[in-house]
CSV table of N, CA and C in Angstrom, one decimal:
chain,number,residue,atom,x,y,z
A,51,MET,N,-18.7,13.9,3.9
A,51,MET,CA,-19.0,12.7,4.7
A,51,MET,C,-18.6,12.8,6.1
A,52,GLN,N,-19.4,12.4,7.0
A,52,GLN,CA,-19.0,12.5,8.4
A,52,GLN,C,-18.3,11.2,8.9
A,53,THR,N,-17.3,11.4,9.8
A,53,THR,CA,-16.6,10.3,10.4
A,53,THR,C,-17.6,9.5,11.3
A,54,ARG,N,-17.6,8.2,11.1
A,54,ARG,CA,-18.5,7.4,11.9
A,54,ARG,C,-18.0,7.1,13.3
A,55,ILE,N,-16.8,6.6,13.3
A,55,ILE,CA,-16.1,6.4,14.5
A,55,ILE,C,-14.7,7.0,14.3
A,56,THR,N,-14.2,7.7,15.3
A,56,THR,CA,-12.9,8.4,15.1
A,56,THR,C,-11.8,7.4,15.3
A,57,GLN,N,-10.6,7.8,14.8
A,57,GLN,CA,-9.4,6.9,14.9
A,57,GLN,C,-9.1,6.7,16.4
A,58,ASP,N,-9.2,7.8,17.2
A,58,ASP,CA,-8.9,7.7,18.6
A,58,ASP,C,-9.8,6.6,19.3
A,59,THR,N,-11.1,6.6,18.9
A,59,THR,CA,-12.0,5.7,19.5
A,59,THR,C,-11.7,4.3,19.1
A,60,VAL,N,-11.4,4.1,17.8
A,60,VAL,CA,-11.0,2.7,17.4
A,60,VAL,C,-9.8,2.2,18.1
A,61,TYR,N,-8.8,3.1,18.2
A,61,TYR,CA,-7.5,2.7,18.9
A,61,TYR,C,-7.7,2.5,20.4
A,62,ALA,N,-8.6,3.3,21.0
A,62,ALA,CA,-8.9,3.1,22.4
A,62,ALA,C,-9.7,1.8,22.7
A,63,CYS,N,-10.7,1.6,21.8
A,63,CYS,CA,-11.5,0.4,22.0
A,63,CYS,C,-10.9,-0.9,21.6
A,64,ALA,N,-10.0,-0.8,20.7
A,64,ALA,CA,-9.3,-2.0,20.1
A,64,ALA,C,-7.9,-1.8,19.8
A,65,PRO,N,-7.1,-1.6,20.9
A,65,PRO,CA,-5.7,-1.3,20.7
A,65,PRO,C,-4.9,-2.5,20.0
A,66,ARG,N,-5.5,-3.6,20.0
A,66,ARG,CA,-4.9,-4.8,19.4
A,66,ARG,C,-4.8,-4.6,17.8
A,67,ILE,N,-5.8,-3.8,17.3
A,67,ILE,CA,-5.8,-3.5,15.9
A,67,ILE,C,-4.5,-2.8,15.5
A,68,VAL,N,-4.1,-1.8,16.2
A,68,VAL,CA,-2.9,-1.0,15.9
A,68,VAL,C,-1.7,-1.9,16.1
A,69,LYS,N,-1.7,-2.6,17.2
A,69,LYS,CA,-0.5,-3.5,17.5
A,69,LYS,C,-0.3,-4.5,16.4
A,70,CYS,N,-1.4,-5.2,16.0
A,70,CYS,CA,-1.3,-6.3,15.0
A,70,CYS,C,-1.0,-5.8,13.7
A,71,LEU,N,-1.7,-4.7,13.2
A,71,LEU,CA,-1.4,-4.2,11.9
A,71,LEU,C,0.0,-3.5,11.8
A,72,THR,N,0.4,-2.9,12.9
A,72,THR,CA,1.7,-2.3,12.9
A,72,THR,C,2.8,-3.4,12.8
A,73,ALA,N,2.6,-4.5,13.5
A,73,ALA,CA,3.5,-5.6,13.5
A,73,ALA,C,3.6,-6.2,12.0
A,74,LEU,N,2.4,-6.3,11.4
A,74,LEU,CA,2.4,-6.8,10.0
A,74,LEU,C,3.2,-5.9,9.0
A,75,SER,N,3.3,-4.6,9.4
A,75,SER,CA,4.0,-3.6,8.5
A,75,SER,C,5.5,-3.7,8.5
A,76,ARG,N,6.0,-4.5,9.4
A,76,ARG,CA,7.5,-4.7,9.5
A,76,ARG,C,7.9,-6.0,8.8
A,77,PRO,N,8.4,-5.9,7.6
A,77,PRO,CA,8.9,-7.1,6.9
A,77,PRO,C,10.0,-7.8,7.7
A,78,ALA,N,10.1,-9.1,7.5
A,78,ALA,CA,11.1,-9.8,8.1
A,78,ALA,C,12.5,-9.6,7.5
A,79,THR,N,12.5,-9.2,6.3
A,79,THR,CA,13.8,-8.9,5.6
A,79,THR,C,13.8,-7.5,5.2
A,80,ASP,N,15.0,-6.9,5.0
A,80,ASP,CA,15.1,-5.6,4.6
A,80,ASP,C,16.1,-5.5,3.4
A,81,ILE,N,16.1,-6.6,2.6
A,81,ILE,CA,17.0,-6.6,1.5
A,81,ILE,C,16.2,-6.2,0.2
A,82,ALA,N,15.2,-7.0,-0.1
A,82,ALA,CA,14.4,-6.8,-1.4
A,82,ALA,C,13.2,-5.8,-1.1
A,83,ILE,N,12.7,-5.8,0.1
A,83,ILE,CA,11.5,-5.0,0.3
A,83,ILE,C,12.0,-3.7,1.0
A,84,THR,N,12.3,-2.8,0.3
A,84,THR,CA,12.8,-1.5,0.8
A,84,THR,C,11.6,-0.7,1.4
A,85,GLN,N,11.9,0.3,2.2
A,85,GLN,CA,10.8,1.2,2.7
A,85,GLN,C,10.1,1.9,1.5
A,86,SER,N,10.9,2.3,0.5
A,86,SER,CA,10.3,3.0,-0.6
A,86,SER,C,9.3,2.1,-1.4
A,87,LEU,N,9.7,0.8,-1.6
A,87,LEU,CA,8.9,-0.1,-2.3
A,87,LEU,C,7.6,-0.4,-1.4
A,88,THR,N,7.8,-0.6,-0.1
A,88,THR,CA,6.7,-0.8,0.7
A,88,THR,C,5.7,0.3,0.6
A,89,ASP,N,6.2,1.5,0.7
A,89,ASP,CA,5.3,2.7,0.6
A,89,ASP,C,4.6,2.8,-0.7
A,90,LEU,N,5.3,2.5,-1.8
A,90,LEU,CA,4.7,2.5,-3.2
A,90,LEU,C,3.5,1.5,-3.2
A,91,VAL,N,3.8,0.3,-2.7
A,91,VAL,CA,2.7,-0.7,-2.7
A,91,VAL,C,1.5,-0.2,-1.8
A,92,ARG,N,1.8,0.4,-0.7
A,92,ARG,CA,0.7,0.9,0.2
A,92,ARG,C,-0.1,2.0,-0.6
A,93,LEU,N,0.6,2.8,-1.3
A,93,LEU,CA,-0.1,3.9,-2.0
A,93,LEU,C,-0.9,3.3,-3.1
A,94,ARG,N,-0.4,2.4,-3.9
A,94,ARG,CA,-1.1,1.8,-5.0
A,94,ARG,C,-2.3,1.0,-4.5
A,95,VAL,N,-2.2,0.2,-3.4
A,95,VAL,CA,-3.4,-0.5,-2.9
A,95,VAL,C,-4.4,0.5,-2.4
A,96,SER,N,-4.0,1.6,-1.8
A,96,SER,CA,-4.9,2.6,-1.3
A,96,SER,C,-5.6,3.3,-2.5
A,97,GLN,N,-4.9,3.5,-3.6
A,97,GLN,CA,-5.6,4.0,-4.9
A,97,GLN,C,-6.7,3.0,-5.3
A,98,LEU,N,-6.3,1.7,-5.4
A,98,LEU,CA,-7.3,0.7,-5.8
A,98,LEU,C,-8.5,0.7,-4.9
A,99,ASN,N,-8.3,0.8,-3.6
A,99,ASN,CA,-9.4,0.7,-2.7
A,99,ASN,C,-10.2,2.1,-2.5
A,100,GLY,N,-9.6,3.2,-3.0
A,100,GLY,CA,-10.2,4.5,-2.9
A,100,GLY,C,-10.2,5.0,-1.4
A,101,CYS,N,-9.1,4.7,-0.8
A,101,CYS,CA,-9.0,5.2,0.6
A,101,CYS,C,-8.3,6.5,0.7
A,102,ALA,N,-9.0,7.6,0.9
A,102,ALA,CA,-8.5,8.9,0.9
A,102,ALA,C,-7.5,9.2,2.0
A,103,PHE,N,-7.8,8.6,3.2
A,103,PHE,CA,-7.0,8.8,4.4
A,103,PHE,C,-5.6,8.2,4.1
A,104,CYS,N,-5.6,7.0,3.6
A,104,CYS,CA,-4.3,6.3,3.4
A,104,CYS,C,-3.5,6.9,2.2
A,105,LEU,N,-4.3,7.3,1.1
A,105,LEU,CA,-3.7,8.0,0.0
A,105,LEU,C,-2.9,9.2,0.5
A,106,HIS,N,-3.5,10.0,1.3
A,106,HIS,CA,-2.9,11.3,1.8
A,106,HIS,C,-1.7,10.9,2.6
A,107,MET,N,-1.8,10.0,3.5
A,107,MET,CA,-0.7,9.7,4.4
A,107,MET,C,0.5,9.1,3.7
A,108,HIS,N,0.2,8.1,2.8
A,108,HIS,CA,1.4,7.4,2.1
A,108,HIS,C,2.0,8.3,1.1
A,109,ALA,N,1.3,9.1,0.4
A,109,ALA,CA,1.9,10.1,-0.6
A,109,ALA,C,2.8,11.0,0.2
A,110,ALA,N,2.3,11.5,1.3
A,110,ALA,CA,3.1,12.5,2.1
A,110,ALA,C,4.4,11.8,2.6
A,111,GLU,N,4.3,10.5,3.0
A,111,GLU,CA,5.5,9.8,3.5
A,111,GLU,C,6.5,9.6,2.4
A,112,LEU,N,6.0,9.2,1.2
A,112,LEU,CA,6.9,9.0,0.1
A,112,LEU,C,7.6,10.3,-0.3
A,113,ARG,N,6.9,11.4,-0.3
A,113,ARG,CA,7.5,12.7,-0.6
A,113,ARG,C,8.5,13.1,0.4
A,114,GLN,N,8.2,12.8,1.7
A,114,GLN,CA,9.1,13.1,2.8
A,114,GLN,C,10.4,12.3,2.7
A,115,HIS,N,10.3,11.1,2.1
A,115,HIS,CA,11.5,10.2,2.0
A,115,HIS,C,12.2,10.4,0.6
A,116,GLY,N,11.8,11.5,-0.1
A,116,GLY,CA,12.5,11.8,-1.3
A,116,GLY,C,11.9,11.3,-2.6
A,117,GLU,N,10.7,10.7,-2.6
A,117,GLU,CA,10.1,10.2,-3.8
A,117,GLU,C,9.7,11.4,-4.7
A,118,SER,N,9.9,11.3,-6.0
A,118,SER,CA,9.5,12.4,-6.9
A,118,SER,C,8.0,12.5,-7.1
A,119,GLN,N,7.5,13.7,-7.2
A,119,GLN,CA,6.1,13.9,-7.4
A,119,GLN,C,5.7,13.3,-8.7
A,120,GLU,N,6.6,13.3,-9.7
A,120,GLU,CA,6.3,12.7,-11.0
A,120,GLU,C,5.9,11.2,-10.9
A,121,ARG,N,6.7,10.5,-10.2
A,121,ARG,CA,6.4,9.1,-10.0
A,121,ARG,C,5.1,8.9,-9.2
A,122,LEU,N,4.9,9.7,-8.2
A,122,LEU,CA,3.6,9.6,-7.5
A,122,LEU,C,2.4,9.9,-8.4
A,123,ASP,N,2.6,10.9,-9.3
A,123,ASP,CA,1.5,11.2,-10.2
A,123,ASP,C,1.2,10.1,-11.2
A,124,MET,N,2.2,9.4,-11.5
A,124,MET,CA,2.1,8.3,-12.6
A,124,MET,C,1.9,6.9,-12.0
A,125,LEU,N,1.8,6.8,-10.7
A,125,LEU,CA,1.7,5.5,-10.1
A,125,LEU,C,0.5,4.7,-10.6
A,126,GLN,N,-0.6,5.4,-10.8
A,126,GLN,CA,-1.8,4.7,-11.3
A,126,GLN,C,-1.6,4.1,-12.7
A,127,ALA,N,-0.7,4.7,-13.4
A,127,ALA,CA,-0.4,4.2,-14.8
A,127,ALA,C,1.0,3.5,-14.9
A,128,TRP,N,1.4,2.8,-13.8
A,128,TRP,CA,2.7,2.3,-13.7
A,128,TRP,C,3.1,1.3,-14.9
A,129,ARG,N,2.1,0.7,-15.5
A,129,ARG,CA,2.4,-0.2,-16.6
A,129,ARG,C,2.8,0.6,-17.9
A,130,GLU,N,2.3,1.8,-18.0
A,130,GLU,CA,2.5,2.5,-19.3
A,130,GLU,C,3.7,3.5,-19.3
A,131,VAL,N,4.4,3.6,-18.1
A,131,VAL,CA,5.5,4.6,-18.1
A,131,VAL,C,6.8,3.9,-17.7
A,132,PRO,N,7.9,4.5,-18.1
A,132,PRO,CA,9.2,3.9,-17.8
A,132,PRO,C,9.8,4.3,-16.4
A,133,TYR,N,9.0,4.8,-15.5
A,133,TYR,CA,9.5,5.4,-14.3
A,133,TYR,C,9.7,4.4,-13.2
A,134,PHE,N,9.3,3.1,-13.4
A,134,PHE,CA,9.4,2.1,-12.3
A,134,PHE,C,10.3,1.0,-12.8
A,135,THR,N,11.0,0.5,-11.8
A,135,THR,CA,11.9,-0.7,-12.2
A,135,THR,C,11.1,-1.9,-12.4
A,136,ASP,N,11.7,-2.9,-13.0
A,136,ASP,CA,11.0,-4.2,-13.2
A,136,ASP,C,10.6,-4.8,-11.8
A,137,GLN,N,11.4,-4.7,-10.8
A,137,GLN,CA,11.1,-5.2,-9.5
A,137,GLN,C,9.9,-4.5,-8.9
A,138,GLU,N,9.9,-3.2,-9.0
A,138,GLU,CA,8.7,-2.4,-8.5
A,138,GLU,C,7.5,-2.8,-9.3
A,139,LYS,N,7.6,-3.0,-10.6
A,139,LYS,CA,6.4,-3.4,-11.4
A,139,LYS,C,5.9,-4.7,-10.9
A,140,ALA,N,6.8,-5.7,-10.6
A,140,ALA,CA,6.4,-7.0,-10.2
A,140,ALA,C,5.6,-6.9,-8.8
A,141,ALA,N,6.2,-6.0,-7.9
A,141,ALA,CA,5.5,-5.8,-6.6
A,141,ALA,C,4.1,-5.2,-6.8
A,142,LEU,N,4.0,-4.2,-7.7
A,142,LEU,CA,2.8,-3.5,-7.9
A,142,LEU,C,1.8,-4.5,-8.6
A,143,ARG,N,2.2,-5.3,-9.5
A,143,ARG,CA,1.3,-6.3,-10.1
A,143,ARG,C,0.8,-7.2,-9.0
A,144,TRP,N,1.7,-7.7,-8.2
A,144,TRP,CA,1.3,-8.6,-7.1
A,144,TRP,C,0.3,-7.9,-6.2
A,145,ALA,N,0.5,-6.7,-5.8
A,145,ALA,CA,-0.4,-5.9,-5.0
A,145,ALA,C,-1.7,-5.8,-5.6
A,146,GLU,N,-1.8,-5.5,-6.9
A,146,GLU,CA,-3.1,-5.4,-7.6
A,146,GLU,C,-3.8,-6.8,-7.6
A,147,THR,N,-3.0,-7.8,-7.9
A,147,THR,CA,-3.6,-9.2,-7.9
A,147,THR,C,-4.3,-9.5,-6.6
A,148,LEU,N,-3.5,-9.3,-5.5
A,148,LEU,CA,-4.0,-9.7,-4.2
A,148,LEU,C,-5.1,-8.8,-3.7
A,149,THR,N,-5.2,-7.6,-4.2
A,149,THR,CA,-6.2,-6.6,-3.8
A,149,THR,C,-7.5,-6.9,-4.5
A,150,ARG,N,-7.4,-7.2,-5.8
A,150,ARG,CA,-8.5,-7.5,-6.7
A,150,ARG,C,-8.6,-9.0,-6.8
A,151,LEU,N,-9.2,-9.7,-5.9
A,151,LEU,CA,-9.2,-11.2,-6.0
A,151,LEU,C,-10.4,-11.8,-6.8
A,152,GLU,N,-11.1,-11.0,-7.5
A,152,GLU,CA,-12.3,-11.5,-8.3
A,152,GLU,C,-11.9,-12.6,-9.2
A,153,SER,N,-10.7,-12.4,-9.8
A,153,SER,CA,-10.2,-13.4,-10.8
A,153,SER,C,-9.3,-14.5,-10.2
A,154,GLY,N,-9.1,-14.4,-8.9
A,154,GLY,CA,-8.2,-15.4,-8.3
A,154,GLY,C,-6.7,-15.0,-8.5
A,155,VAL,N,-5.8,-15.8,-8.2
A,155,VAL,CA,-4.4,-15.6,-8.3
A,155,VAL,C,-3.9,-16.7,-9.2
A,156,SER,N,-3.4,-16.4,-10.4
A,156,SER,CA,-2.9,-17.4,-11.3
A,156,SER,C,-1.5,-17.8,-11.0
A,157,ASP,N,-1.1,-19.0,-11.5
A,157,ASP,CA,0.3,-19.4,-11.4
A,157,ASP,C,1.2,-18.4,-12.0
A,158,ASP,N,0.8,-17.8,-13.2
A,158,ASP,CA,1.6,-16.8,-13.8
A,158,ASP,C,1.8,-15.6,-12.9
A,159,ASP,N,0.8,-15.2,-12.2
A,159,ASP,CA,1.0,-14.1,-11.3
A,159,ASP,C,2.0,-14.4,-10.2
A,160,TYR,N,1.9,-15.6,-9.7
A,160,TYR,CA,2.9,-16.0,-8.6
A,160,TYR,C,4.3,-16.1,-9.2
A,161,HIS,N,4.4,-16.8,-10.4
A,161,HIS,CA,5.7,-17.0,-11.0
A,161,HIS,C,6.4,-15.7,-11.3
A,162,HIS,N,5.5,-14.7,-11.8
A,162,HIS,CA,6.1,-13.4,-12.1
A,162,HIS,C,6.7,-12.7,-10.9
A,163,VAL,N,6.0,-12.6,-9.8
A,163,VAL,CA,6.5,-12.0,-8.6
A,163,VAL,C,7.7,-12.7,-8.0
A,164,SER,N,7.6,-14.1,-8.1
A,164,SER,CA,8.7,-14.9,-7.5
A,164,SER,C,10.0,-14.9,-8.4
A,165,SER,N,9.9,-14.3,-9.6
A,165,SER,CA,11.1,-14.2,-10.5
A,165,SER,C,11.9,-12.9,-10.0
A,166,PHE,N,11.3,-12.1,-9.2
A,166,PHE,CA,12.0,-10.9,-8.8
A,166,PHE,C,12.3,-10.9,-7.3
A,167,PHE,N,11.6,-11.8,-6.5
A,167,PHE,CA,11.7,-11.8,-5.1
A,167,PHE,C,11.9,-13.3,-4.6
A,168,ASP,N,12.7,-13.5,-3.6
A,168,ASP,CA,12.8,-14.8,-3.1
A,168,ASP,C,11.6,-15.1,-2.2
A,169,GLU,N,11.4,-16.4,-1.7
A,169,GLU,CA,10.2,-16.8,-1.0
A,169,GLU,C,9.9,-15.9,0.2
A,170,GLN,N,11.0,-15.6,1.0
A,170,GLN,CA,10.8,-14.7,2.2
A,170,GLN,C,10.3,-13.3,1.8
A,171,SER,N,10.8,-12.8,0.7
A,171,SER,CA,10.4,-11.5,0.2
A,171,SER,C,9.0,-11.5,-0.3
A,172,VAL,N,8.6,-12.6,-1.0
A,172,VAL,CA,7.2,-12.7,-1.5
A,172,VAL,C,6.3,-12.7,-0.3
A,173,ILE,N,6.6,-13.4,0.8
A,173,ILE,CA,5.8,-13.5,2.0
A,173,ILE,C,5.8,-12.1,2.6
A,174,ASP,N,6.9,-11.4,2.7
A,174,ASP,CA,6.9,-10.0,3.3
A,174,ASP,C,6.1,-9.1,2.5
A,175,LEU,N,6.2,-9.2,1.2
A,175,LEU,CA,5.4,-8.3,0.3
A,175,LEU,C,3.9,-8.6,0.5
A,176,THR,N,3.6,-9.8,0.5
A,176,THR,CA,2.2,-10.2,0.7
A,176,THR,C,1.6,-9.7,2.0
A,177,THR,N,2.5,-9.8,3.0
A,177,THR,CA,2.1,-9.3,4.4
A,177,THR,C,1.8,-7.8,4.4
A,178,VAL,N,2.6,-7.0,3.7
A,178,VAL,CA,2.4,-5.6,3.5
A,178,VAL,C,1.1,-5.3,2.8
A,179,ILE,N,0.8,-6.1,1.8
A,179,ILE,CA,-0.5,-5.9,1.0
A,179,ILE,C,-1.7,-6.3,2.0
A,180,LEU,N,-1.5,-7.3,2.7
A,180,LEU,CA,-2.6,-7.7,3.7
A,180,LEU,C,-2.8,-6.5,4.7
A,181,GLU,N,-1.7,-6.0,5.2
A,181,GLU,CA,-1.7,-4.9,6.2
A,181,GLU,C,-2.4,-3.7,5.6
A,182,ILE,N,-2.0,-3.2,4.4
A,182,ILE,CA,-2.6,-1.9,3.9
A,182,ILE,C,-4.1,-2.2,3.5
A,183,ASN,N,-4.4,-3.3,3.0
A,183,ASN,CA,-5.8,-3.6,2.7
A,183,ASN,C,-6.7,-3.5,4.0
A,184,SER,N,-6.1,-4.0,5.1
A,184,SER,CA,-6.8,-4.0,6.4
A,184,SER,C,-7.0,-2.5,6.9
A,185,TRP,N,-5.9,-1.7,6.8
A,185,TRP,CA,-6.0,-0.3,7.2
A,185,TRP,C,-7.0,0.4,6.3
A,186,ASN,N,-7.0,0.1,5.0
A,186,ASN,CA,-8.0,0.7,4.1
A,186,ASN,C,-9.4,0.4,4.5
A,187,ARG,N,-9.7,-0.8,4.8
A,187,ARG,CA,-11.0,-1.2,5.2
A,187,ARG,C,-11.5,-0.5,6.5
A,188,LEU,N,-10.6,-0.3,7.5
A,188,LEU,CA,-10.9,0.5,8.7
A,188,LEU,C,-11.1,1.9,8.3
A,189,SER,N,-10.3,2.5,7.5
A,189,SER,CA,-10.4,3.9,7.2
A,189,SER,C,-11.6,4.2,6.4
A,190,ILE,N,-11.9,3.4,5.4
A,190,ILE,CA,-13.1,3.6,4.6
A,190,ILE,C,-14.4,3.3,5.4
A,191,GLY,N,-14.4,2.2,6.1
A,191,GLY,CA,-15.5,1.8,6.9
A,191,GLY,C,-16.0,2.9,7.9
A,192,PHE,N,-15.0,3.6,8.5
A,192,PHE,CA,-15.3,4.5,9.5
A,192,PHE,C,-15.2,6.0,9.0
A,193,ASN,N,-15.0,6.1,7.7
A,193,ASN,CA,-14.9,7.5,7.1
A,193,ASN,C,-13.8,8.3,7.7
A,194,PHE,N,-12.6,7.8,7.9
A,194,PHE,CA,-11.5,8.6,8.4
A,194,PHE,C,-11.2,9.6,7.3
A,195,THR,N,-11.0,10.8,7.7
A,195,THR,CA,-10.8,11.9,6.8
A,195,THR,C,-9.4,12.5,7.0
A,196,PRO,N,-8.6,12.6,5.9
A,196,PRO,CA,-7.3,13.2,6.0
A,196,PRO,C,-7.4,14.7,6.3
A,197,GLU,N,-6.4,15.3,7.0
A,197,GLU,CA,-6.4,16.7,7.2
A,197,GLU,C,-5.4,17.3,6.2
A,198,LEU,N,-5.9,18.4,5.6
A,198,LEU,CA,-5.0,19.1,4.6
A,198,LEU,C,-3.8,19.7,5.3
A,199,THR,N,-2.7,19.5,4.8
A,199,THR,CA,-1.5,20.1,5.4
A,199,THR,C,-1.1,21.4,4.7
A,200,GLU,N,-1.6,21.6,3.5
A,200,GLU,CA,-1.3,22.9,2.8
A,200,GLU,C,-2.7,23.5,2.4
A,201,LYS,N,-2.7,24.8,2.5
A,201,LYS,CA,-3.9,25.6,2.1
A,201,LYS,C,-3.7,26.0,0.6
A,202,ARG,N,-4.8,26.2,-0.1
A,202,ARG,CA,-4.8,26.6,-1.5
A,202,ARG,C,-4.3,28.0,-1.6
């Protein structure tokens, strides 16, 4: 697939996109929403959306910050494996719920996430989900392609 508009062109023509989305990526709190959890959520949302560019970037960031390859490999099956904490599972469930809005958001979905995070943290988590969904739509819409860092 050919890139439709390059990242550099998007950033040059609309620098507010980078500024606004980057601002969204900074949670107001740093207690419950760790960088690791934020990156796991970004990777899971990118899996759901099929965003190759963001999948590549966030998996590399997670590995660089010490995340195990085994957890990355099993992220798509987070419900079936014991590799994720209950708090991580609540965040991943919330991320999936807000990314796949066809069924709406039930009170049960909200009560579940809010049993692991306070109001500020739910807002921060929701903002990260909003941010990565927006990046995914830019990357997919313009066919941003990741560059391989390793050769076969």
